[in-house]
Coordinates of C-alpha atoms in Angstrom, one line a residue:
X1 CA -29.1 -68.0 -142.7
X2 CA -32.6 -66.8 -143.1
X3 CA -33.5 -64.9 -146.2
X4 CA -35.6 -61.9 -146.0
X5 CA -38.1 -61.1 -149.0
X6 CA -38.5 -57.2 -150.0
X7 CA -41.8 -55.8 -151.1
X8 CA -40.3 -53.8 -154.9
X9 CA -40.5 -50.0 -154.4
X10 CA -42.5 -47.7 -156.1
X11 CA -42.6 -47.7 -159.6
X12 CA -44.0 -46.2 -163.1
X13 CA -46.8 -48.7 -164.1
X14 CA -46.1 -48.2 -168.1
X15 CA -42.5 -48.7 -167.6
X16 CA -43.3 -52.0 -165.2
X17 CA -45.3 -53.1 -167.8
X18 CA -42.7 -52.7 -170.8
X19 CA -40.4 -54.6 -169.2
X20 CA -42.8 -57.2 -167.9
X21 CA -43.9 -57.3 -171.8
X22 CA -40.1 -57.4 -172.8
X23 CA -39.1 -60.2 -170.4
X24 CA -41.9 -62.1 -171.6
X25 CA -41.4 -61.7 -175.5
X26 CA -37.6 -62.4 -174.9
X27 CA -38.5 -65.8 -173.5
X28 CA -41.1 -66.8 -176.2
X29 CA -39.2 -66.0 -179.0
X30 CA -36.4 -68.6 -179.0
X31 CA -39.6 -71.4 -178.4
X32 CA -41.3 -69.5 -181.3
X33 CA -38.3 -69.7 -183.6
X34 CA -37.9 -73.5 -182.8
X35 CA -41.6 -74.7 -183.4
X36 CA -41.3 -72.5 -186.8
X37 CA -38.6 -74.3 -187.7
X38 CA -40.0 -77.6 -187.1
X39 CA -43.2 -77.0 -188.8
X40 CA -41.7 -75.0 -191.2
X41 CA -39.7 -78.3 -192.2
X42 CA -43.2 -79.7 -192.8
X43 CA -44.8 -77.5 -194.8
X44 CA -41.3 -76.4 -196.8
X45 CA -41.2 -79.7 -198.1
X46 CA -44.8 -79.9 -198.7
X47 CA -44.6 -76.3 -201.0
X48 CA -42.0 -77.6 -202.5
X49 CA -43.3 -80.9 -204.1
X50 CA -46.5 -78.8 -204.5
X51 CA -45.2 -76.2 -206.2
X52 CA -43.8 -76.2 -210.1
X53 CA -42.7 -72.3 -209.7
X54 CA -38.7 -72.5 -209.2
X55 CA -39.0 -68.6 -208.0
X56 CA -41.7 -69.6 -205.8
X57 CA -39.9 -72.3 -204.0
X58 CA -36.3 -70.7 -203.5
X59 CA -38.6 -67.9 -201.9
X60 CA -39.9 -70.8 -199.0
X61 CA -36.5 -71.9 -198.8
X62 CA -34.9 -68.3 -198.3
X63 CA -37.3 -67.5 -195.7
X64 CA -36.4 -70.8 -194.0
X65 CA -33.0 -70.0 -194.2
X66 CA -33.7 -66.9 -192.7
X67 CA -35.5 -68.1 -189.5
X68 CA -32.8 -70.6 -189.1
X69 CA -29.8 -68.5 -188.7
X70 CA -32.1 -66.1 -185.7
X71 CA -32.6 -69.1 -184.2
X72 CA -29.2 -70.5 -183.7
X73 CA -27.4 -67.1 -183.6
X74 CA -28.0 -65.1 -180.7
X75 CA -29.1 -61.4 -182.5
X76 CA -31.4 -59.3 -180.2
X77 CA -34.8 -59.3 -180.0
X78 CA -35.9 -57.0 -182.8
X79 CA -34.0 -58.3 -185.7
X80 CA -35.0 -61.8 -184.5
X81 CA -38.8 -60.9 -184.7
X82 CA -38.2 -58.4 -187.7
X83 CA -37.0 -62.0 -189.3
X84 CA -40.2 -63.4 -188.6
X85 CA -42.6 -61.3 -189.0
X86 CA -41.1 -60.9 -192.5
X87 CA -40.7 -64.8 -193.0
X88 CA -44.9 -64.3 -192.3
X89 CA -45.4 -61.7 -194.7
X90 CA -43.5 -63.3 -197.5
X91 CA -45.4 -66.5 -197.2
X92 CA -48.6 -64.4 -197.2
X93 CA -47.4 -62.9 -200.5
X94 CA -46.7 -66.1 -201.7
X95 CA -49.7 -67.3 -201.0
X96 CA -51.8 -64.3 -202.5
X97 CA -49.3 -65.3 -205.4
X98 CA -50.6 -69.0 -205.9
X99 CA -54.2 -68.7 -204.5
X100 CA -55.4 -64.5 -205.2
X101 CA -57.7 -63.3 -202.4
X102 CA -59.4 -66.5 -202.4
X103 CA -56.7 -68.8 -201.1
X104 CA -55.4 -68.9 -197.0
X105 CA -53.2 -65.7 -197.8
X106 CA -56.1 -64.0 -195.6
X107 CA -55.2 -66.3 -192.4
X108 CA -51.3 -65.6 -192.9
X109 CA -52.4 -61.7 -192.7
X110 CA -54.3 -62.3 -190.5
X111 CA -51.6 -64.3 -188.6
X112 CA -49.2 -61.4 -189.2
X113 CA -51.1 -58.4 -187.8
X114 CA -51.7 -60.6 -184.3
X115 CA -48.1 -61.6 -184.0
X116 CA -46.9 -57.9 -184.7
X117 CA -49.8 -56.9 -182.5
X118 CA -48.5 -59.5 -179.8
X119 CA -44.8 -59.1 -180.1
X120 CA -44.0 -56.0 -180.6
X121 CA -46.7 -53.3 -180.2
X122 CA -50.3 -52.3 -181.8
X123 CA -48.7 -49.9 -183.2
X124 CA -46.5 -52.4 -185.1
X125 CA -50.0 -54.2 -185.9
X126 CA -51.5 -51.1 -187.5
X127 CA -48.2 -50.6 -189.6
X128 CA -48.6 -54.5 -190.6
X129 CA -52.0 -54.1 -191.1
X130 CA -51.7 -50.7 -193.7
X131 CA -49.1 -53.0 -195.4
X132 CA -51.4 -55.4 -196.1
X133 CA -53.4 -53.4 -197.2
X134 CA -51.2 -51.7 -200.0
X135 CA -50.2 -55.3 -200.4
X136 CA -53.9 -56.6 -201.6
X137 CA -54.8 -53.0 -203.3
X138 CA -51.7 -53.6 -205.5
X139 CA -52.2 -57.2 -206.3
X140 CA -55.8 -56.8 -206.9
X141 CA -55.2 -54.0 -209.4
X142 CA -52.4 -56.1 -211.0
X143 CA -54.7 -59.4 -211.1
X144 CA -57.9 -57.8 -212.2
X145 CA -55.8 -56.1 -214.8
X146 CA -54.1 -59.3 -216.1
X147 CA -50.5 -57.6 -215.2
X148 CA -50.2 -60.9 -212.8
X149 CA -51.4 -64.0 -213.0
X150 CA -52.3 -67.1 -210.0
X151 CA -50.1 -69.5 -209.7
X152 CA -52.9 -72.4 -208.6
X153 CA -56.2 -70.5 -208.7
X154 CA -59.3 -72.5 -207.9
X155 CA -61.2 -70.1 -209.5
X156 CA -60.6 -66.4 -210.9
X157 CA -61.5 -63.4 -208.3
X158 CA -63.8 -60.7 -208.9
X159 CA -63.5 -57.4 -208.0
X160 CA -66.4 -57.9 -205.3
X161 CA -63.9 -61.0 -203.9
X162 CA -61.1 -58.9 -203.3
X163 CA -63.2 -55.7 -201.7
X164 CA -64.3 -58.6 -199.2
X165 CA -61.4 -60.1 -198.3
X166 CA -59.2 -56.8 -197.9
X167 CA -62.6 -55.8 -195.8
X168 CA -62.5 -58.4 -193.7
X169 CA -58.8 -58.5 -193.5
X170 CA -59.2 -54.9 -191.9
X171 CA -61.8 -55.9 -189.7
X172 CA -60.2 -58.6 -188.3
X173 CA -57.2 -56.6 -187.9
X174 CA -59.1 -53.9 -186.0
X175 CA -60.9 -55.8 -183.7
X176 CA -57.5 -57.3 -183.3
X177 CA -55.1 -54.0 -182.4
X178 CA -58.1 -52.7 -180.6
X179 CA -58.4 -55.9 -178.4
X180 CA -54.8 -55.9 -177.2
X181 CA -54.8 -52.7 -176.8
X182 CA -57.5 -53.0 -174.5
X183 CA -55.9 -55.9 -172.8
X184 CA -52.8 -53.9 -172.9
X185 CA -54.7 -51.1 -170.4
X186 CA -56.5 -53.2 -168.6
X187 CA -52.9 -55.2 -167.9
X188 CA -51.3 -51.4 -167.2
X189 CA -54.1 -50.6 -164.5
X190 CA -53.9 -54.2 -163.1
X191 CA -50.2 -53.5 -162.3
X192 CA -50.6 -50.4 -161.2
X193 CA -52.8 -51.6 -158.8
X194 CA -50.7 -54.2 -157.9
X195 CA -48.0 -52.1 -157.5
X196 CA -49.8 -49.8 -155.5
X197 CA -51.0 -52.8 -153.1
X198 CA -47.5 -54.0 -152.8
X199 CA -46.4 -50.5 -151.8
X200 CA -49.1 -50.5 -149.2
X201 CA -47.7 -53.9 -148.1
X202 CA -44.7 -52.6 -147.6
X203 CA -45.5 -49.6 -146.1
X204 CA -47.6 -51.5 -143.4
X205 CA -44.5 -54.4 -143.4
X206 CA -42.3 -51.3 -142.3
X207 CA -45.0 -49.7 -140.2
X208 CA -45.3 -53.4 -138.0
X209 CA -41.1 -53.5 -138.2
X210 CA -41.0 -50.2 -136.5
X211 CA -43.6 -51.2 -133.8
X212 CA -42.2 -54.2 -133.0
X213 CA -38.6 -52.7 -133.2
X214 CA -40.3 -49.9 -130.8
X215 CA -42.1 -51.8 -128.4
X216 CA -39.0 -54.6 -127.9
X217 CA -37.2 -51.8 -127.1
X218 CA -39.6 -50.5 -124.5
X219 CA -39.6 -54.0 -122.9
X220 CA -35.6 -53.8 -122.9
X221 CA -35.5 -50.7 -121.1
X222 CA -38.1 -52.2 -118.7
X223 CA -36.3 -55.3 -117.9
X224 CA -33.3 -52.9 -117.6
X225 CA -35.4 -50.6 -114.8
X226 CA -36.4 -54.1 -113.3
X227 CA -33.1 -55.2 -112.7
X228 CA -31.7 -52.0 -111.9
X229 CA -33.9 -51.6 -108.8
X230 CA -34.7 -54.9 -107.5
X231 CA -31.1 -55.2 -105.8
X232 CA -32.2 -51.6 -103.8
X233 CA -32.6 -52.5 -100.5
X234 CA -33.8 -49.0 -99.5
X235 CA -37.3 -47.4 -100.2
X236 CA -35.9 -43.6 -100.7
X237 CA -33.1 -45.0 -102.4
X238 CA -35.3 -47.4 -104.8
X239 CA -37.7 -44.5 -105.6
X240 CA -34.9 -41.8 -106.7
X241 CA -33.0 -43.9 -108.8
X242 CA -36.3 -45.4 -110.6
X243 CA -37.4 -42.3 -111.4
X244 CA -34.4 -41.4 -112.8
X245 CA -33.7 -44.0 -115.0
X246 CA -37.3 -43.7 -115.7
X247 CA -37.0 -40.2 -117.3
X248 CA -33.9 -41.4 -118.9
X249 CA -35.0 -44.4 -120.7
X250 CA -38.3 -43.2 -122.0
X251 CA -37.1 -39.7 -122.3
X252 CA -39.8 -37.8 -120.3
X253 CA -38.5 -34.3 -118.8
X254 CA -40.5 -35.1 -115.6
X255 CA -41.2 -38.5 -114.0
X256 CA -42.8 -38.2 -110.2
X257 CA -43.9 -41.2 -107.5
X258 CA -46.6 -40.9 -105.5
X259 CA -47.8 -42.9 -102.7
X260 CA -50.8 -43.2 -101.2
X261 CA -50.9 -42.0 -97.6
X262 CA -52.8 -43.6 -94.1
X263 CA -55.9 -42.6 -95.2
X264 CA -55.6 -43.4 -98.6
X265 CA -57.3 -40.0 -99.6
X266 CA -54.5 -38.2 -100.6
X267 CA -51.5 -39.0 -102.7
X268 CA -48.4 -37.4 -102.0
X269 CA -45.3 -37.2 -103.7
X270 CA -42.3 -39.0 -102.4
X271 CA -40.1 -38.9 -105.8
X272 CA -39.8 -36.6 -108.9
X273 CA -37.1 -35.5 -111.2
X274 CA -35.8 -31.7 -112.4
X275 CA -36.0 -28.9 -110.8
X276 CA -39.5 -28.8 -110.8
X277 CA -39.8 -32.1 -108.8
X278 CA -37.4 -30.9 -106.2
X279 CA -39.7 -27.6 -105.9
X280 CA -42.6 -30.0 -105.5
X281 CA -41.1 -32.3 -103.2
X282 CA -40.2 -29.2 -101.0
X283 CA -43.8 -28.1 -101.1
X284 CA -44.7 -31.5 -99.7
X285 CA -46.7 -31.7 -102.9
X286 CA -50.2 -34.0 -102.7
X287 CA -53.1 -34.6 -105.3
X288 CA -56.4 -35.3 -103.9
X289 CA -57.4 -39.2 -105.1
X290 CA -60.7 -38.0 -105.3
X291 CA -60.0 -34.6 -107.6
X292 CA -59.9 -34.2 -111.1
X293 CA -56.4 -35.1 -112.1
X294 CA -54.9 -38.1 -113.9
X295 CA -53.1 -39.7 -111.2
X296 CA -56.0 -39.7 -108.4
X297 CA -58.2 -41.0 -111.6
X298 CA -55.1 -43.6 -112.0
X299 CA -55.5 -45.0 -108.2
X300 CA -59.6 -44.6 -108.7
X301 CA -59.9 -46.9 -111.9
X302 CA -56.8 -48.9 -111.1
X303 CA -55.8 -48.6 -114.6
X304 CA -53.7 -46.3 -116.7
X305 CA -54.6 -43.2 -117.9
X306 CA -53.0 -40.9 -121.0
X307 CA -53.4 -37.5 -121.6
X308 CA -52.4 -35.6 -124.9
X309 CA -51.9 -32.4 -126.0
X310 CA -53.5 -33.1 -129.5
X311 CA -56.5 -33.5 -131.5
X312 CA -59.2 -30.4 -132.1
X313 CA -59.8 -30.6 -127.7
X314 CA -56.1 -30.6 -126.2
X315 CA -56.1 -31.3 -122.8
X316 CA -54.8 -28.6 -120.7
X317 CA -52.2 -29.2 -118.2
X318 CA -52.3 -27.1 -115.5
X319 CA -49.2 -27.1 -113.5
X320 CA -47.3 -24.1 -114.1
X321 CA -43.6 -25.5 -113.0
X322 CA -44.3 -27.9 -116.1
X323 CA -45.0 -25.6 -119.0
X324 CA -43.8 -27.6 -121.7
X325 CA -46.3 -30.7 -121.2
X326 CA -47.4 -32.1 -124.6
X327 CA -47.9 -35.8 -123.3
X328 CA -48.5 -37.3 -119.8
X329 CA -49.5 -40.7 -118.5
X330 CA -50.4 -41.9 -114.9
X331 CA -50.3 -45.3 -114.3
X332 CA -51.4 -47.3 -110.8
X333 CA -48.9 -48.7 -108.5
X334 CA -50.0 -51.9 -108.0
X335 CA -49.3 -55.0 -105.7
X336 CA -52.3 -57.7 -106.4
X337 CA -55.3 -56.6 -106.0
X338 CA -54.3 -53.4 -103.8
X339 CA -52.7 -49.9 -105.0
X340 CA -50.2 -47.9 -103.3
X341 CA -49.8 -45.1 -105.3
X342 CA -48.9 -44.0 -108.8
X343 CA -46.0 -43.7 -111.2
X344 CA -46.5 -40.4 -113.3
X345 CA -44.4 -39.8 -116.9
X346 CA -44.7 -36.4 -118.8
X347 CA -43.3 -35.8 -121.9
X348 CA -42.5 -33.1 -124.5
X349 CA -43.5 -34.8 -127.4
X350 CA -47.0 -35.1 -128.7
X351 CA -48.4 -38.7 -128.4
X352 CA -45.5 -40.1 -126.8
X353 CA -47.1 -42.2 -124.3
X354 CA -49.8 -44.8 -127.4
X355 CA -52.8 -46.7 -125.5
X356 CA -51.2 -49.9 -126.9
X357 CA -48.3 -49.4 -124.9
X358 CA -50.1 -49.3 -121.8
X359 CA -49.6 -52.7 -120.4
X360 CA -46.2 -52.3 -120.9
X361 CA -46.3 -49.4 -118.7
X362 CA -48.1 -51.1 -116.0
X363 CA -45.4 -53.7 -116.1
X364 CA -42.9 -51.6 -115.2
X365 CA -45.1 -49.9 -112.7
X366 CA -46.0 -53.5 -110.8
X367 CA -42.0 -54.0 -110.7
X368 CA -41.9 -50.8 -109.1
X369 CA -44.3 -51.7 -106.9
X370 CA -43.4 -55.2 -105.4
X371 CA -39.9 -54.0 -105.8
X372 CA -40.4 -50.8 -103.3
X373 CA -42.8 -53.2 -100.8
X374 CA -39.6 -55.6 -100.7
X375 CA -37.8 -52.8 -100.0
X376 CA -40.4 -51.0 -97.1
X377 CA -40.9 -54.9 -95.5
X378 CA -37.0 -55.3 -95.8
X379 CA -36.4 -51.6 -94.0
X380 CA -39.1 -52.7 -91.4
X381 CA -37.8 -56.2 -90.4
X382 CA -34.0 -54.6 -89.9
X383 CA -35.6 -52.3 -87.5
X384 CA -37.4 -54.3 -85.5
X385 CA -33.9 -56.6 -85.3
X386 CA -31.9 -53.2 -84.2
X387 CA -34.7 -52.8 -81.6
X388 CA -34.3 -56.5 -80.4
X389 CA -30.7 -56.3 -80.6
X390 CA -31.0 -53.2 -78.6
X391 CA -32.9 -54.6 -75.8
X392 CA -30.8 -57.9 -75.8
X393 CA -27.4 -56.2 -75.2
X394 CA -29.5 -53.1 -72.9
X395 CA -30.6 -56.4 -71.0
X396 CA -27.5 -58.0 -71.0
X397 CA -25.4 -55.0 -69.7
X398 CA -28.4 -54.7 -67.0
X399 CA -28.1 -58.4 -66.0
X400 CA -24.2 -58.6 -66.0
X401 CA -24.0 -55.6 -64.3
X402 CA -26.0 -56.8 -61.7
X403 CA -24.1 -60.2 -61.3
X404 CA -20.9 -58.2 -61.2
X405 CA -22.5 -55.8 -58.0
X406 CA -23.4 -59.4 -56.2
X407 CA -20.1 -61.0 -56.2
X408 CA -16.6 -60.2 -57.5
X409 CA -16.2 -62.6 -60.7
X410 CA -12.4 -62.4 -61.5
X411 CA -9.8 -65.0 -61.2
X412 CA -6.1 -64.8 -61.9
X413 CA -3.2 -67.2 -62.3
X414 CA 0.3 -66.5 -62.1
X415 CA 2.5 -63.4 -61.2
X416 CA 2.3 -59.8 -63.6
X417 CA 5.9 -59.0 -64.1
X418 CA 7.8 -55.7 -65.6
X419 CA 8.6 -55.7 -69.5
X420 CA 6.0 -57.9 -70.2
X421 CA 3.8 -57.8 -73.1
X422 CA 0.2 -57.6 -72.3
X423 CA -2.5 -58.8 -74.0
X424 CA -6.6 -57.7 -73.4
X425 CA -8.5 -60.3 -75.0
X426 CA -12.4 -58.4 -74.3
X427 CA -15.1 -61.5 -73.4
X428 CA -18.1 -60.1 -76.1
X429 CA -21.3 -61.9 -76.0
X430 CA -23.7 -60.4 -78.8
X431 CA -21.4 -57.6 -79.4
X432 CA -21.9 -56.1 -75.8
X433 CA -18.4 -56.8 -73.9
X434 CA -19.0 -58.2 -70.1
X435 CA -15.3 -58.6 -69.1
X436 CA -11.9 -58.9 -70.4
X437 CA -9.2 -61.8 -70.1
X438 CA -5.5 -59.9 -69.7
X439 CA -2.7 -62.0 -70.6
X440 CA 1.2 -60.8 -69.6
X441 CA 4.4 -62.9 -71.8
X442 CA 7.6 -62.7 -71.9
X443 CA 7.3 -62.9 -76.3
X444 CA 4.9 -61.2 -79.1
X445 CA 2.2 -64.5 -79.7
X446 CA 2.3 -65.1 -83.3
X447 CA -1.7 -64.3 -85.1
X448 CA -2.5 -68.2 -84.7
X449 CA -2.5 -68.0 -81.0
X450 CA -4.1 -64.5 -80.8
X451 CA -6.8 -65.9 -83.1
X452 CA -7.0 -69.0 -80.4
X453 CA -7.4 -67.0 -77.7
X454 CA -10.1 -64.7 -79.2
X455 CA -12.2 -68.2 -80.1
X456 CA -11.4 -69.5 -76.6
X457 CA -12.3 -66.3 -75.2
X458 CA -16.0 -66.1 -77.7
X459 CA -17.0 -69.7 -76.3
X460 CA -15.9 -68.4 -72.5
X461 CA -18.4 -65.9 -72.9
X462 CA -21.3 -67.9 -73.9
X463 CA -20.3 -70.5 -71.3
X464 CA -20.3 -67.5 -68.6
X465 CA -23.8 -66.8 -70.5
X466 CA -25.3 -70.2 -69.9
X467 CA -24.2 -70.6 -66.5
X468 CA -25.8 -67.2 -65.3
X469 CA -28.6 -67.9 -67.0
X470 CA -28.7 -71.4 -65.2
X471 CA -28.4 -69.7 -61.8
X472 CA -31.0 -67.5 -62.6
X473 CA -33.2 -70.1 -63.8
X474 CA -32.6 -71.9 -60.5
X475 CA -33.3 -68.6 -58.7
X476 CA -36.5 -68.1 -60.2
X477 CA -36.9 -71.3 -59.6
X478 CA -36.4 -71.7 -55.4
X479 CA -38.4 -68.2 -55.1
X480 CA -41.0 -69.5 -57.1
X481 CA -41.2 -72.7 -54.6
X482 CA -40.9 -70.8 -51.7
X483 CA -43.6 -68.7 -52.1
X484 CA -45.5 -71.7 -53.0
X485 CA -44.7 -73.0 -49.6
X486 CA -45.3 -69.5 -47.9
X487 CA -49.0 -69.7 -49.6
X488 CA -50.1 -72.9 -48.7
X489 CA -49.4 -72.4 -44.9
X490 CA -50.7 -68.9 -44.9
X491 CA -54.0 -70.5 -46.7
X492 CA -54.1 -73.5 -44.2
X493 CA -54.8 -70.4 -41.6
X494 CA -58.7 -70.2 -40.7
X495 CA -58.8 -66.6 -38.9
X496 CA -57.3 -63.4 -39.0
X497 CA -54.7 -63.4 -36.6
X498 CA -53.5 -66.7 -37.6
X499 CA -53.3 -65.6 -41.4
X500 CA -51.3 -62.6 -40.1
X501 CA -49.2 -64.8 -37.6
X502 CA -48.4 -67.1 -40.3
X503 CA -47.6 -64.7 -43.4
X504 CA -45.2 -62.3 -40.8
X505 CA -43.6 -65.4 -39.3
X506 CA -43.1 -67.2 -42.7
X507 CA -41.7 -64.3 -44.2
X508 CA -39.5 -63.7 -41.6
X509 CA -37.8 -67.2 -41.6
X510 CA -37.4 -66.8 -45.4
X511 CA -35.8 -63.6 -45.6
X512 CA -34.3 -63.7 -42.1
X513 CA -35.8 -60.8 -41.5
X514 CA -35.5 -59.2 -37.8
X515 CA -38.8 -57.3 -38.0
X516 CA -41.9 -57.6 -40.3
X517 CA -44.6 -55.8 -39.1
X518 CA -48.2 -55.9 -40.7
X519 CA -50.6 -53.9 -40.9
X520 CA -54.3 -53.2 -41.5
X521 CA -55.8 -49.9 -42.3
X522 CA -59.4 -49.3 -43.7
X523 CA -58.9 -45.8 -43.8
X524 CA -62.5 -45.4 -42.5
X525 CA -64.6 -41.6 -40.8
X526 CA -64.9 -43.8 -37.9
X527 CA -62.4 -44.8 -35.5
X528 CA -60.9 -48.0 -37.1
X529 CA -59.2 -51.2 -35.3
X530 CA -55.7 -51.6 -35.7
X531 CA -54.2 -55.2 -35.6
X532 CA -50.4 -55.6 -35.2
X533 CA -48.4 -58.3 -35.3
X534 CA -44.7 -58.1 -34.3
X535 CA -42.0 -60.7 -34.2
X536 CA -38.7 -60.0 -33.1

């Protein structure tokens, strides 16, 4: 299962960066306390063998004691440090002790005032330092006075020694506190800007979810439009119910189609939604593709176009039956390189139709597009096969009709008794009926044989189809040769007379005619000539 990483949320800098100090100091102590005790070992044993002063050296070994039972025995954090710090300033003492001013007491302090500083607070750090402080003011009165003698001196202090080294004491412990508590605001305004970035990241990390989160559900209510109207068969149909789904999904109070129309100046509505689209549709509404209006600027520019009611120069929408316009977006109705017309959205929200969403739009608006040509081609191509249909069974009625006026086509077998069942079987040939096959029995036929007979009856009609067309065929056919015949005689004819002689008497042997009579008229001012030929 994927994990997913949250951005923290907005915090208070100072209190991010106590607990970042706290976590940090928690987990160097117990490290701290170890290496202490380990070097400690060292130097213990060292002070020890070192040192003649029995005081002295159950003193090391106290403090030793001390930071052994924090380290092995879970107390919390400020006794464990409180142990220490002390365990520091004891062995400081001691060393003052042993050495005066003169000796390393000044780097245990020292040592002292950065790991309060460090560990705890500067505050702590000034309160270490001001004991030191008291610490070397007593013990320099005491020494100077004789009240206490060094242990191990190397040589015997002066008043001067001990003003300089409780000087520089201080002045390393200032430059100290004050440097960490520098680093301690510049560590404060770094996470505070870090915080602040990461809030910013997250912002932006929700900003992005919400897009994509809005835009995949824009293309899932697409896709849901596409599929909807691709199985629509019917233009008027397709149009209606895309604009309503349309004004559904994406919430716009008024969604219109307009098509363009034979001239391809004007586009006219066809499909809109509300009461104000049925108004318009009534009204025969049209937009001039040339005018200043967002859909004829749509078709113009073949690309989309939004409008919004926003900003310090709202557009204006005009249309009075839509008062409550705040948003509106036209976008071209497009099928390859040519446009038909264009899909129109308006909406009562401000900015509800973002330039970044406009190919997303135009999708939709191709799919429309292809969709409602599928449909117009579709409508088209059942027309023109009701037409055909038409003529085939007008022409098939007009053909069998005039076989049936030539010559009675019926035959009959057997004898019609009383209290038989009849049966009328019709003889359909591309649903027009030319005849009928009656049937008398004595019993009900079961649905097998009725369904036998109506197959028998289907292939006796085409059979009757083919042989009529045959005999016409073979009509066409001898008339066709006959006046081939007819043609060359009358064109083997040099003169008038005979052409005349030769066309009436052909003619008249073909048809068995008992009179054909020709005649020639000019139709002239003048008397004209007059050439009959008659053959009985």
């Amino acid at each position: 299962m994927a994990s997913k990483f949250t951005f923290p949320k907005a915090f208070n800098s100072d209190e991010a960066t106590r607990a970042l100090y706290k976590n940090w100091r928690e987990g160097f102590v117990l490290p701290l306390l170890i290496g202490a005790l380990i070097f400690g070992a060292v130097i213990l044993v060292s002070a020890v063998s070192s040192t003649g002063d029995a005081a002295l050296n159950s003193v090391f070994v106290a403090v030793y004691v001390m930071i052994a039972v924090v380290t092995f025995i879970r107390f919390p954090y400020q006794i464990r440090i409180g142990v220490f710090l002390l365990s520091v300033y004891v062995i400081s003492v001691s060393e003052l002790i042993r050495y005066n001013i003169l000796g390393d007491s000044s780097i245990f302090f020292l040592a002292l005032i950065v790991l309060a500083t460090m560990l705890l607070s500067p505050r702590a750090g000034m309160i270490a330092t001001a004991l030191i402080m008291i610490t070397c003011i007593l013990f320099g009165y005491l020494m100077l006075n004789g009240d206490v003698k060094a242990l191990s001196a190397i040589a015997e202090a002066k008043l001067a020694d001990w003003i300089s080294g409780t000087a520089v004491i201080l002045l390393f412990g200032a430059v100290i506190i004050l440097g960490f508590q520098r680093l301690e605001k510049e560590f404060v305004e770094a996470q505070k800007q870090t915080s602040l970035a990461l809030n910013e990241l997250e912002k932006q990390r929700g900003s992005l979810e919400d897009k994509v989160l809005e835009r995949t559900t824009k293309l899932r209510r697409v896709n849901e439009i596409g599929r909807s109207i691709t199985s629509i068969l019917d233009p008027d149909e397709l149009l209606a119910r895309a604009t309503r789904l349309i004004g559904d999904e994406f919430e716009c109070y008024y969604a219109a189609v307009f098509l363009l129309d034979v001239t391809e100046r004007w586009a006219e509505l066809k499909e809109a939604t509300g009461d104000a689209g049925k108004v318009l549709r009534e009204n025969k509404y049209r937009m001039d593709v040339k005018g200043k209006n967002l859909v004829g600027a749509a078709i113009r520019m073949r690309q989309t176009r939004i409008a919004q009611d926003t900003g310090d120069n709202p557009v204006r929408f005009d249309n009075p039956l839509l008062p409550y316009t705040r948003s509106q977006i036209a976008i071209p109705l497009a099928i390859g390189e040519r446009v038909i017309g264009a899909l129109e959205l308006q909406s009562k929200q401000e900015n509800a139709f973002l330039q970044q969403d406009a190919e997303t739009y135009q999708n939709m608006a191709n799919e429309i597009a292809v969709a409602f040509e599928n449909a117009r081609l579709f409508k088209e191509a059942q027309q023109s096969l009701a037409e055909m249909r038409a003529t085939q069974r007008q022409y098939l009625q007009n053909a069998w009709s005039s076989t049936a006026a030539e010559q009675r086509l019926e035959y009959s077998l057997g004898e019609n008794e009383t209290g038989q069942n009849q049966i009328a079987i019709p003889l359909t040939l591309r649903d027009q009926i030319i005849g009928q096959i009656e049937m008398a029995t004595k019993e009900d036929l079961p649905l097998e044989q009725k369904n036998l007979i109506e197959a028998i009856a289907t292939q006796a009609a085409l059979a009757l189809e083919n042989a009529r067309l045959v005999e016409e065929s073979q009509s066409i056919a001898a008339r066709e040769r006959l006046a081939s015949e007819i043609t060359a005689k009358v064109w083997a004819s040099t003169s008038m007379n005979g052409i005349l002689q030769t066309t009436a008497r052909e003619l008249g042997r073909a048809l068995e005619a008992a009179e054909i009579v020709i005649e020639l008229n000019a139709n002239q001012k003048d008397d004209a000539d007059e050439t009959k030929d008659k053959v009985q």
